[in-house]
Amino acid sequence: MPQSVTVVPGSSLKPAEAALFVGVVDRSPASTPSRAPRRPGPARLDEATAALDHAGTLEAALERSEFSADPGKITEAPGGAARFPRAFVVGLGRPGALDMETMRLIGAAIARKCAEIKAPAAAVEIHHAIDADGAIEPARAGKAVGEAFGLLACDFDEFRGKATAAAARPSVRLASSDADFVAGLRLGLALAESANIARVISNTPPNVATPAWIAERARAIGRKAGLKVDVMAGAALERAAMTGLINVGKASENPPCMIRLEYAPKGGGKGQRPVVLIGKTMTYDTGGLSLKVNNGMRGMKGDKDGGCAVLGAMHAIATVVKPRRPVVALLAAAENSVSDEAYRPDDVLTYRNGVTVEVTNTDAEGRLVLADALCWACKEEKAQSIVDLATLTGGVVVALGSTYAGMFCEDEALRAHVEAAASASGERVWRLPMHREYREMMKSTIADILNSNPDRKAHPIQGAAFLSYFVEEGVPWCHLDIAGVHRSEGDKGMFVRDVPTGWGVRLLAELVAGM
Ligand code: BES
Ligand code: MN
Ligand code: ZN
């Protein structure tokens, strides 16, 4: 699948070597709720598309037995059309149902078809059918298609060795006659590039991707994108009283660090309080002395995906969104390992905000490092609002599967922004409750709070309730538990096989753009 993608002016595209993609909307009467299959109804090309149909091959495609106008269904028009040797009619589904997420699936279908036929170039002219319908503007359609092409182009082959035949990475040049659609394509590809930065780092194995390695990547990304990057490690962590990071990280030979990235708007922005994005960046989670059992450890290189998403989002913010407000990112990076120096169940940690924590389970480590970042965000950054992303609990996977991330946010205005960003990006969030009783559940008999109540109730909410003890009163805060959504299920839509999704990069970019 992986193919690199570039957008080129339509004039530089030689039809003789390109594939043409046009769209068709399903206008058959709504099917009655019977089990009879919908007849391949009266699908018609819109006028502008019909104008490309010099030899009637596109119309003929609509008559083929395999044709359907279902979203993302692609039917070839044998013989090509309008000087293009190969042409395809792309189903856009029913007019009213065409939203961004459907558009991304359609874009992914086109990208997959390009890869399948090894098209060196493609003219994507689906905007005619969308225009005629008006459900979604060409600019947004182009953006969705760009995201799909870009995400599918992500290269995960860095760790293939000599025993694997090198996969060809053909490149595909995209063009469209619609300037808005083209601008959208470029935007979508740029957002996907930021997401792919997160995905490639996420995919990097834990023997390579140590906290120091992530810090180095952050520095390199920051240098290129124009972000200020500071890393607190060793004595600096002690000085900053980052209790959680120090304790969670101390069993590992790969020392912990807090990575801080700062986006400052050109000109203004002085004195404005920043939006702070926080990411759990556990480069590996063995569970610590409360060791993970029964292969529960496998995949825990992905426990850094909150931080990876925040890093990718900062790239998008600096290179694409360029908001007029300051944004700070904090990546709490550590490896939760085992040794005679490991922190233990029964330890009590004292945080810089004065809250004491009885450790009951060293596998509930994410909240311990996030607590440092939350304290820091409130006190040192004077955060205007805070959003944290973390692969925090297996419980959220049980509750919501891979369809939604769990969202905890008691601030109405911030929640509205996050929900709007979720629907714009297709990275869905579902609100889970936060009640005084859950905060009560976290009370300890020896310290202020526990890091995990031995009662296995409401795990994802326990995590959020714990974190709430480290957010200053009045600071709008949203916690996103992404344990269910940070990896893809398999080979479908915008994702190939079981790979990191970069979940949150596009959501955070939309969030900052819309705030
Ligand atoms: N990193 C895990 C959560 C996780 C599980 C992420 C599955 C991705 C997939 C987290 O640190 C953890 O171990 N959570 C425990 C919490 C418990 C000890 C309170 C869990 O979910 O079991
Ligand atoms: Mn854990
Ligand atoms: Zn973890």
Coordinates of C-alpha atoms and ligand atoms in Angstrom, one line a residue:
M1 CA 0.0 0.0 0.0
P2 CA 2.4 2.7 1.1
Q3 CA 2.8 5.2 -1.7
S4 CA 4.1 8.7 -1.4
V5 CA 1.7 11.4 -2.5
T6 CA 2.2 14.7 -4.2
V7 CA -0.3 17.3 -5.4
V8 CA 0.5 18.7 -8.9
P9 CA -1.2 21.3 -11.1
G10 CA -3.7 19.7 -13.4
S11 CA -1.8 21.0 -16.4
S12 CA 1.3 18.9 -15.5
L13 CA -0.7 15.8 -15.5
K14 CA -0.5 13.8 -18.7
P15 CA -3.9 12.0 -19.1
A16 CA -2.1 9.2 -21.0
E17 CA -0.5 8.1 -17.7
A18 CA -3.2 9.0 -15.3
A19 CA -6.3 7.5 -13.9
L20 CA -9.5 9.5 -13.8
F21 CA -11.9 9.3 -10.8
V22 CA -15.4 10.7 -11.0
G23 CA -18.2 10.6 -8.5
V24 CA -21.8 9.5 -8.6
V25 CA -24.4 10.0 -6.0
D26 CA -27.1 7.4 -5.1
R27 CA -30.4 8.9 -6.0
S28 CA -32.5 5.8 -5.9
P29 CA -35.6 6.1 -3.8
A30 CA -35.0 5.3 -0.2
S31 CA -35.3 1.5 0.1
T32 CA -38.3 0.3 2.1
P33 CA -37.2 -1.7 5.2
S34 CA -37.4 -5.0 3.4
R35 CA -34.7 -7.5 2.8
A36 CA -34.9 -7.1 -0.9
P37 CA -31.6 -5.8 -2.3
R38 CA -31.7 -2.3 -3.5
R39 CA -31.9 -2.4 -7.3
P40 CA -28.9 -0.8 -9.1
G41 CA -31.2 2.2 -9.4
P42 CA -31.3 5.3 -11.5
A43 CA -27.8 6.5 -10.8
R44 CA -27.1 9.4 -13.1
L45 CA -23.9 11.4 -13.7
D46 CA -24.2 15.1 -12.9
E47 CA -23.8 17.5 -15.9
A48 CA -20.1 18.4 -15.4
T49 CA -19.1 14.8 -15.1
A50 CA -21.2 13.8 -18.0
A51 CA -19.3 16.4 -20.0
L52 CA -16.2 14.3 -19.5
D53 CA -18.0 11.3 -20.8
H54 CA -17.0 11.7 -24.5
A55 CA -17.5 8.1 -25.4
G56 CA -20.3 7.2 -23.0
T57 CA -18.1 4.8 -21.1
L58 CA -18.8 6.4 -17.7
E59 CA -22.6 6.1 -18.2
A60 CA -22.0 2.5 -19.3
A61 CA -20.1 1.8 -16.0
L62 CA -23.3 2.7 -14.2
E63 CA -25.1 -0.1 -16.1
R64 CA -22.6 -2.8 -15.1
S65 CA -23.9 -5.5 -12.9
E66 CA -21.2 -4.9 -10.2
F67 CA -21.9 -1.1 -10.1
S68 CA -23.1 0.4 -6.9
A69 CA -23.2 4.0 -5.7
D70 CA -22.5 3.0 -2.1
P71 CA -19.8 5.2 -0.5
G72 CA -16.3 4.1 -1.6
K73 CA -17.5 1.5 -4.1
I74 CA -15.4 1.9 -7.3
T75 CA -16.4 0.7 -10.7
E76 CA -14.1 0.8 -13.7
A77 CA -15.3 2.3 -16.9
P78 CA -13.6 0.0 -19.5
G79 CA -11.9 1.9 -22.2
G80 CA -11.3 4.9 -20.0
A81 CA -12.8 8.3 -20.5
A82 CA -11.8 11.8 -21.8
R83 CA -8.2 10.9 -22.9
F84 CA -7.6 9.0 -19.7
P85 CA -6.9 5.3 -20.5
R86 CA -8.4 4.3 -17.2
A87 CA -11.4 5.8 -15.6
F88 CA -13.4 4.9 -12.5
V89 CA -16.8 5.9 -11.1
V90 CA -16.7 6.3 -7.3
G91 CA -19.8 5.8 -5.3
L92 CA -20.6 8.8 -3.0
G93 CA -23.6 7.2 -1.2
R94 CA -26.8 9.0 -0.6
P95 CA -26.8 12.8 -0.9
G96 CA -27.8 13.7 2.6
A97 CA -25.4 11.2 4.2
L98 CA -22.2 12.5 2.8
D99 CA -20.2 13.7 5.8
M100 CA -16.4 14.1 6.4
E101 CA -15.9 10.6 7.8
T102 CA -17.7 9.1 4.8
M103 CA -15.6 11.3 2.6
R104 CA -12.4 9.9 4.2
L105 CA -13.6 6.4 3.5
I106 CA -14.2 7.4 -0.1
G107 CA -10.7 9.0 -0.3
A108 CA -9.2 5.8 1.2
A109 CA -11.0 3.7 -1.5
I110 CA -9.5 5.9 -4.2
A111 CA -6.0 5.7 -2.7
R112 CA -6.3 2.0 -2.4
K113 CA -7.4 1.7 -6.0
C114 CA -4.5 3.9 -7.1
A115 CA -2.1 1.6 -5.3
E116 CA -3.7 -1.5 -6.7
I117 CA -3.5 -0.4 -10.3
K118 CA -0.1 1.2 -9.6
A119 CA -1.3 4.5 -11.1
P120 CA 1.5 7.0 -11.3
A121 CA -1.0 9.8 -11.4
A122 CA -4.7 10.4 -10.7
A123 CA -7.1 13.1 -11.7
V124 CA -9.7 13.3 -8.9
E125 CA -12.8 14.9 -10.3
I126 CA -15.3 13.8 -7.8
H127 CA -16.1 17.4 -6.7
H128 CA -18.5 17.8 -9.7
A129 CA -20.9 15.2 -8.2
I130 CA -20.4 16.7 -4.7
D131 CA -20.9 20.3 -6.0
A132 CA -24.1 19.3 -7.7
D133 CA -25.3 17.9 -4.5
G134 CA -24.0 20.6 -2.2
A135 CA -23.7 18.4 0.9
I136 CA -20.1 19.1 1.5
E137 CA -18.0 21.8 -0.1
P138 CA -15.1 20.9 -2.4
A139 CA -12.5 22.3 0.0
R140 CA -13.6 20.0 2.8
A141 CA -14.0 17.0 0.4
G142 CA -10.5 17.6 -0.8
K143 CA -9.2 17.8 2.8
A144 CA -10.8 14.4 3.7
V145 CA -9.4 12.8 0.5
G146 CA -5.9 14.3 1.4
E147 CA -6.1 12.9 4.9
A148 CA -6.9 9.5 3.6
F149 CA -4.2 9.5 0.9
G150 CA -1.7 10.8 3.5
L151 CA -2.5 8.4 6.3
L152 CA -2.4 5.4 3.9
A153 CA 1.0 6.6 2.7
C154 CA 2.6 6.2 6.1
D155 CA 5.8 4.1 5.9
F156 CA 6.2 1.5 8.7
D157 CA 9.0 -0.5 7.1
E158 CA 11.9 1.0 8.9
F159 CA 12.5 -2.2 10.9
R160 CA 12.2 -4.6 8.0
G161 CA 15.6 -6.3 7.5
K162 CA 17.3 -8.3 4.9
A163 CA 14.9 -11.2 5.2
T164 CA 12.0 -9.1 3.8
A165 CA 11.9 -8.1 0.1
A166 CA 11.9 -4.4 0.0
A167 CA 8.4 -3.2 -0.7
A168 CA 8.1 -0.9 -3.7
R169 CA 6.9 2.6 -2.7
P170 CA 5.5 4.0 -5.9
S171 CA 4.5 7.6 -5.8
V172 CA 1.3 9.0 -7.0
R173 CA 0.7 12.5 -8.3
L174 CA -2.8 13.9 -7.6
A175 CA -4.5 16.7 -9.5
S176 CA -8.0 18.1 -9.7
S177 CA -9.6 20.8 -11.8
D178 CA -11.1 22.5 -8.8
A179 CA -8.8 24.9 -7.0
D180 CA -10.7 24.6 -3.6
F181 CA -10.5 20.8 -3.8
V182 CA -6.8 21.1 -4.5
A183 CA -6.3 23.4 -1.5
G184 CA -8.2 20.9 0.6
L185 CA -6.0 18.1 -0.6
R186 CA -2.9 19.9 0.4
L187 CA -4.3 20.7 3.8
G188 CA -5.4 17.1 4.4
L189 CA -2.0 15.8 3.3
A190 CA -0.3 18.2 5.7
L191 CA -2.4 17.1 8.6
A192 CA -1.7 13.5 7.7
E193 CA 2.0 14.2 7.6
S194 CA 1.8 15.4 11.2
A195 CA -0.2 12.4 12.2
N196 CA 2.4 10.1 10.5
I197 CA 5.2 11.7 12.5
A198 CA 3.3 10.5 15.6
R199 CA 2.6 7.1 14.1
V200 CA 6.2 6.4 13.1
I201 CA 7.5 7.4 16.6
S202 CA 4.8 5.2 18.1
N203 CA 5.8 2.3 16.0
T204 CA 9.4 2.5 17.1
P205 CA 10.3 -0.3 19.4
P206 CA 11.0 0.3 23.1
N207 CA 14.7 -0.7 22.8
V208 CA 15.1 2.2 20.5
A209 CA 12.4 4.7 21.6
T210 CA 13.6 5.5 25.1
P211 CA 12.6 8.7 26.9
A212 CA 15.9 10.3 25.8
W213 CA 15.3 9.2 22.2
I214 CA 11.8 10.7 22.2
A215 CA 13.3 14.0 23.6
E216 CA 15.8 14.0 20.7
R217 CA 13.0 13.5 18.2
A218 CA 11.1 16.3 19.8
R219 CA 14.2 18.5 19.5
A220 CA 14.6 17.7 15.8
I221 CA 10.9 18.2 15.0
G222 CA 10.9 21.4 17.0
R223 CA 13.9 22.8 15.2
K224 CA 12.4 22.2 11.8
A225 CA 8.9 23.4 12.7
G226 CA 10.0 26.4 14.7
L227 CA 9.1 25.2 18.2
K228 CA 11.0 25.9 21.4
V229 CA 12.0 22.6 23.0
D230 CA 13.2 22.1 26.6
V231 CA 13.9 18.8 28.3
M232 CA 14.0 18.3 32.0
A233 CA 15.9 15.3 33.2
G234 CA 18.1 14.2 36.1
A235 CA 18.7 17.0 38.6
A236 CA 16.3 19.3 36.7
L237 CA 13.5 16.8 37.4
E238 CA 14.4 16.8 41.0
R239 CA 14.5 20.6 41.2
A240 CA 11.0 20.7 39.5
A241 CA 9.8 18.1 42.1
M242 CA 8.5 15.7 39.4
T243 CA 7.8 13.0 41.9
G244 CA 5.7 10.8 39.6
L245 CA 8.3 10.7 36.7
I246 CA 11.2 10.1 39.1
N247 CA 9.5 7.2 40.9
V248 CA 7.9 5.5 37.9
G249 CA 11.1 5.9 35.9
K250 CA 13.7 4.9 38.5
A251 CA 13.8 1.1 37.8
S252 CA 14.8 1.6 34.2
E253 CA 18.3 2.2 32.9
N254 CA 16.6 4.7 30.5
P255 CA 16.0 7.7 32.7
P256 CA 12.7 9.6 32.6
C257 CA 12.3 13.2 31.4
M258 CA 9.7 15.9 30.9
I259 CA 9.7 17.2 27.4
R260 CA 8.3 20.7 26.9
L261 CA 7.5 22.2 23.5
E262 CA 6.3 25.7 23.0
Y263 CA 4.5 27.4 20.1
A264 CA 4.6 31.1 20.3
P265 CA 2.5 33.0 17.7
K266 CA 4.2 35.5 15.5
G267 CA 3.8 39.1 16.8
G268 CA 1.1 39.2 19.4
G269 CA 0.3 36.5 22.0
K270 CA 2.4 38.2 24.6
G271 CA 1.0 37.7 28.1
Q272 CA -1.7 35.3 26.8
R273 CA -2.0 32.2 28.9
P274 CA -1.3 29.1 26.8
V275 CA -3.4 26.1 26.0
V276 CA -1.4 23.2 27.4
L277 CA -1.5 19.7 25.8
I278 CA -0.2 16.9 27.9
G279 CA 0.7 13.4 26.7
K280 CA 1.4 10.2 28.6
T281 CA 4.6 9.0 27.1
M282 CA 5.4 5.6 28.7
T283 CA 8.0 4.2 26.3
Y284 CA 7.3 0.8 27.8
D285 CA 4.9 -0.4 30.4
T286 CA 5.8 -3.7 32.0
G287 CA 3.5 -2.9 34.9
G288 CA 6.5 -2.5 37.2
L289 CA 6.5 -4.7 40.3
S290 CA 2.8 -5.2 39.7
L291 CA 4.0 -7.0 36.6
K292 CA 1.7 -7.5 33.7
V293 CA 0.9 -11.2 33.2
N294 CA -0.3 -13.5 30.5
N295 CA 1.1 -11.5 27.6
G296 CA -0.7 -8.4 28.8
M297 CA 2.6 -6.6 28.2
R298 CA 2.7 -7.1 24.4
G299 CA 1.9 -3.9 22.6
M300 CA 2.9 -1.7 25.5
K301 CA 5.4 0.1 23.3
G302 CA 2.2 1.9 22.4
D303 CA 1.8 3.3 25.9
K304 CA 3.6 6.4 24.6
D305 CA 0.9 7.2 22.1
G306 CA -0.6 10.1 24.1
G307 CA 2.8 11.8 23.9
C308 CA 3.3 10.9 20.3
A309 CA -0.1 12.4 19.4
V310 CA 0.7 15.6 21.3
L311 CA 4.1 15.8 19.5
G312 CA 2.4 15.3 16.1
A313 CA -0.2 17.9 17.0
M314 CA 2.5 20.5 17.9
H315 CA 4.0 19.9 14.4
A316 CA 0.6 20.5 12.8
I317 CA 0.1 23.6 15.0
A318 CA 3.4 25.1 14.1
T319 CA 3.3 24.2 10.4
V320 CA -0.4 24.2 9.4
V321 CA -2.7 25.7 12.0
K322 CA -0.4 28.6 13.1
P323 CA -2.9 29.9 15.7
R324 CA -2.7 33.4 17.3
R325 CA -2.5 31.9 20.8
P326 CA 0.4 30.3 22.6
V327 CA 0.4 26.5 22.9
V328 CA 2.6 24.5 25.3
A329 CA 3.1 20.7 25.1
L330 CA 4.3 18.5 28.0
L331 CA 5.3 14.9 27.3
A332 CA 5.8 13.0 30.5
A333 CA 8.3 10.3 29.4
A334 CA 9.4 7.3 31.4
E335 CA 9.8 3.6 31.2
N336 CA 7.9 1.6 33.7
S337 CA 10.3 -1.3 34.4
V338 CA 11.4 -3.7 37.1
S339 CA 14.5 -3.8 39.2
D340 CA 15.6 -3.6 42.8
E341 CA 15.3 0.1 42.5
A342 CA 11.7 0.0 41.3
Y343 CA 9.0 2.0 43.2
R344 CA 6.7 -0.4 45.0
P345 CA 3.1 -0.9 46.0
D346 CA 2.8 0.7 49.5
D347 CA 5.2 3.6 48.6
V348 CA 3.8 7.1 49.4
L349 CA 4.7 9.9 47.0
T350 CA 4.4 13.6 47.8
Y351 CA 3.6 15.8 44.8
R352 CA 4.6 19.4 44.3
N353 CA 1.1 20.6 44.9
G354 CA 1.2 19.0 48.4
V355 CA -1.0 16.0 47.5
T356 CA 0.2 12.6 48.8
V357 CA -0.4 9.4 47.0
E358 CA -0.3 5.9 48.3
V359 CA 0.8 3.5 45.5
T360 CA -1.4 0.5 45.5
N361 CA -0.5 -0.7 42.0
T362 CA 2.6 0.1 40.1
D363 CA 0.8 -0.6 36.8
A364 CA -1.4 2.5 37.4
E365 CA 1.7 4.5 36.5
G366 CA 0.4 6.8 33.7
R367 CA -1.7 8.9 36.2
L368 CA 1.4 9.3 38.4
V369 CA 3.4 10.9 35.6
L370 CA 0.5 12.9 34.3
A371 CA 0.0 14.3 37.7
D372 CA 3.4 16.0 37.5
A373 CA 2.5 17.5 34.1
L374 CA -0.9 18.7 35.4
C375 CA 0.7 20.4 38.4
W376 CA 3.3 22.0 36.2
A377 CA 0.7 23.2 33.7
C378 CA -1.3 24.9 36.3
K379 CA 1.5 26.4 38.4
E380 CA 4.3 27.2 35.9
E381 CA 2.5 27.6 32.6
K382 CA -0.6 29.3 34.0
A383 CA -2.6 27.2 31.6
Q384 CA -5.6 28.8 30.1
S385 CA -7.0 25.3 29.6
I386 CA -5.5 21.8 29.6
V387 CA -6.1 18.7 27.4
D388 CA -4.4 15.5 28.2
L389 CA -4.2 12.3 26.1
A390 CA -3.2 9.0 27.6
T391 CA -3.5 5.3 27.0
L392 CA -4.6 5.2 30.6
T393 CA -6.8 2.1 31.2
G394 CA -7.8 -1.2 29.8
G395 CA -11.2 -0.4 31.2
V396 CA -11.9 2.2 28.6
V397 CA -11.3 -0.4 25.9
V398 CA -13.9 -2.7 27.5
A399 CA -16.4 0.2 27.8
L400 CA -16.0 1.9 24.4
G401 CA -14.0 -0.5 22.2
S402 CA -12.0 1.2 19.4
T403 CA -14.9 3.4 18.3
Y404 CA -14.6 6.2 20.8
A405 CA -12.0 7.6 23.1
G406 CA -13.3 8.2 26.7
M407 CA -13.7 11.9 27.4
F408 CA -13.8 13.5 30.8
C409 CA -14.5 17.2 30.9
E410 CA -16.6 19.1 33.3
D411 CA -16.0 22.5 31.7
E412 CA -18.9 23.1 29.2
A413 CA -17.1 25.5 26.9
L414 CA -13.9 23.4 26.6
R415 CA -16.1 20.3 26.1
A416 CA -17.9 22.0 23.2
H417 CA -14.6 22.8 21.6
V418 CA -13.3 19.2 22.0
E419 CA -16.6 17.7 20.7
A420 CA -16.5 20.0 17.7
A421 CA -12.9 19.1 17.0
A422 CA -13.8 15.4 17.3
S423 CA -16.5 15.6 14.8
A424 CA -14.3 17.6 12.4
S425 CA -11.5 15.1 12.6
G426 CA -13.6 11.9 12.9
E427 CA -11.6 11.1 16.0
R428 CA -14.7 10.4 18.1
V429 CA -15.0 11.1 21.9
W430 CA -17.7 9.9 24.3
R431 CA -18.2 11.6 27.6
L432 CA -17.9 9.6 30.7
P433 CA -19.0 10.9 34.1
M434 CA -17.1 12.5 36.9
H435 CA -18.9 12.6 40.3
R436 CA -17.8 13.3 43.8
E437 CA -18.3 9.6 44.6
Y438 CA -15.6 8.7 42.2
R439 CA -13.2 11.1 43.8
E440 CA -14.1 9.6 47.2
M441 CA -13.2 6.2 45.8
M442 CA -9.6 7.4 45.5
K443 CA -9.2 8.3 49.2
S444 CA -6.4 6.5 51.0
T445 CA -6.2 5.5 54.7
I446 CA -2.6 6.5 55.0
A447 CA -2.0 9.2 52.4
D448 CA -4.5 11.6 50.7
I449 CA -5.3 9.4 47.7
L450 CA -4.5 6.0 46.2
N451 CA -3.3 5.5 42.6
S452 CA -5.8 2.7 42.1
N453 CA -8.7 1.5 44.3
P454 CA -8.3 -2.3 44.8
D455 CA -12.0 -2.5 44.0
R456 CA -12.0 -3.0 40.3
K457 CA -14.9 -0.7 39.7
A458 CA -15.0 2.1 37.1
H459 CA -11.3 2.0 36.2
P460 CA -11.3 4.7 33.5
I461 CA -13.2 7.0 35.8
Q462 CA -10.9 6.2 38.7
G463 CA -8.0 7.3 36.5
A464 CA -9.8 10.6 35.7
A465 CA -10.8 11.1 39.3
F466 CA -7.2 10.6 40.4
L467 CA -6.0 13.2 37.8
S468 CA -8.5 15.7 39.0
Y469 CA -6.6 16.1 42.3
F470 CA -3.8 17.7 40.3
V471 CA -5.8 20.3 38.3
E472 CA -6.2 23.7 40.0
E473 CA -9.8 24.8 40.7
G474 CA -11.1 26.9 37.8
V475 CA -8.7 25.6 35.1
P476 CA -10.7 24.0 32.3
W477 CA -9.4 20.5 31.7
C478 CA -10.2 17.6 29.5
H479 CA -8.8 14.1 29.9
L480 CA -9.0 11.8 26.9
D481 CA -8.4 8.1 27.6
I482 CA -7.2 6.7 24.2
A483 CA -6.3 3.2 25.1
G484 CA -8.9 1.8 22.8
V485 CA -8.2 4.0 19.8
H486 CA -4.5 4.4 19.5
R487 CA -4.0 1.4 17.2
S488 CA -6.0 0.3 14.2
E489 CA -7.9 -2.9 14.1
G490 CA -6.7 -4.1 10.7
D491 CA -6.6 -3.4 7.0
K492 CA -9.5 -1.2 6.3
G493 CA -10.3 2.4 5.5
M494 CA -7.5 4.8 6.1
F495 CA -5.4 2.2 8.0
V496 CA -3.4 -0.8 6.9
R497 CA -2.9 -3.8 9.2
D498 CA -2.4 -3.3 12.9
V499 CA -0.6 0.0 13.1
P500 CA -0.7 3.1 15.3
T501 CA -3.5 5.5 14.2
G502 CA -2.0 8.7 15.4
W503 CA -5.3 9.3 17.1
G504 CA -5.6 12.8 18.5
V505 CA -3.1 14.6 16.2
R506 CA -5.9 15.8 13.9
L507 CA -8.3 16.3 16.7
L508 CA -5.9 18.5 18.6
A509 CA -5.0 20.5 15.5
E510 CA -8.7 21.1 14.9
L511 CA -9.2 22.0 18.5
V512 CA -6.5 24.6 18.6
A513 CA -7.7 26.0 15.3
G514 CA -11.2 26.3 16.6
M515 CA -10.6 27.8 20.0
Ligands
BES1 N1 -1.0 1.3 29.8 C1 -2.0 0.7 30.6 C2 -3.4 0.8 30.0 C3 -3.6 0.1 28.6 C4 -4.2 -1.1 28.5 C5 -3.2 0.7 27.5 C6 -4.4 -1.7 27.3 C7 -3.4 0.2 26.2 C8 -4.0 -1.1 26.2 C9 -2.1 1.3 32.0 O1 -0.9 1.8 32.5 C10 -2.5 0.2 32.9 O2 -1.7 -0.7 33.1 N2 -3.7 0.3 33.4 C11 -4.2 -0.6 34.3 C12 -4.8 0.2 35.4 C13 -5.1 -0.5 36.7 C14 -3.8 -1.1 37.3 C15 -5.7 0.4 37.7 C16 -5.3 -1.4 33.6 O3 -6.0 -0.8 32.8 O4 -5.5 -2.5 33.9
MN2 MN 0.3 0.3 33.5
ZN3 ZN 0.5 2.4 31.1

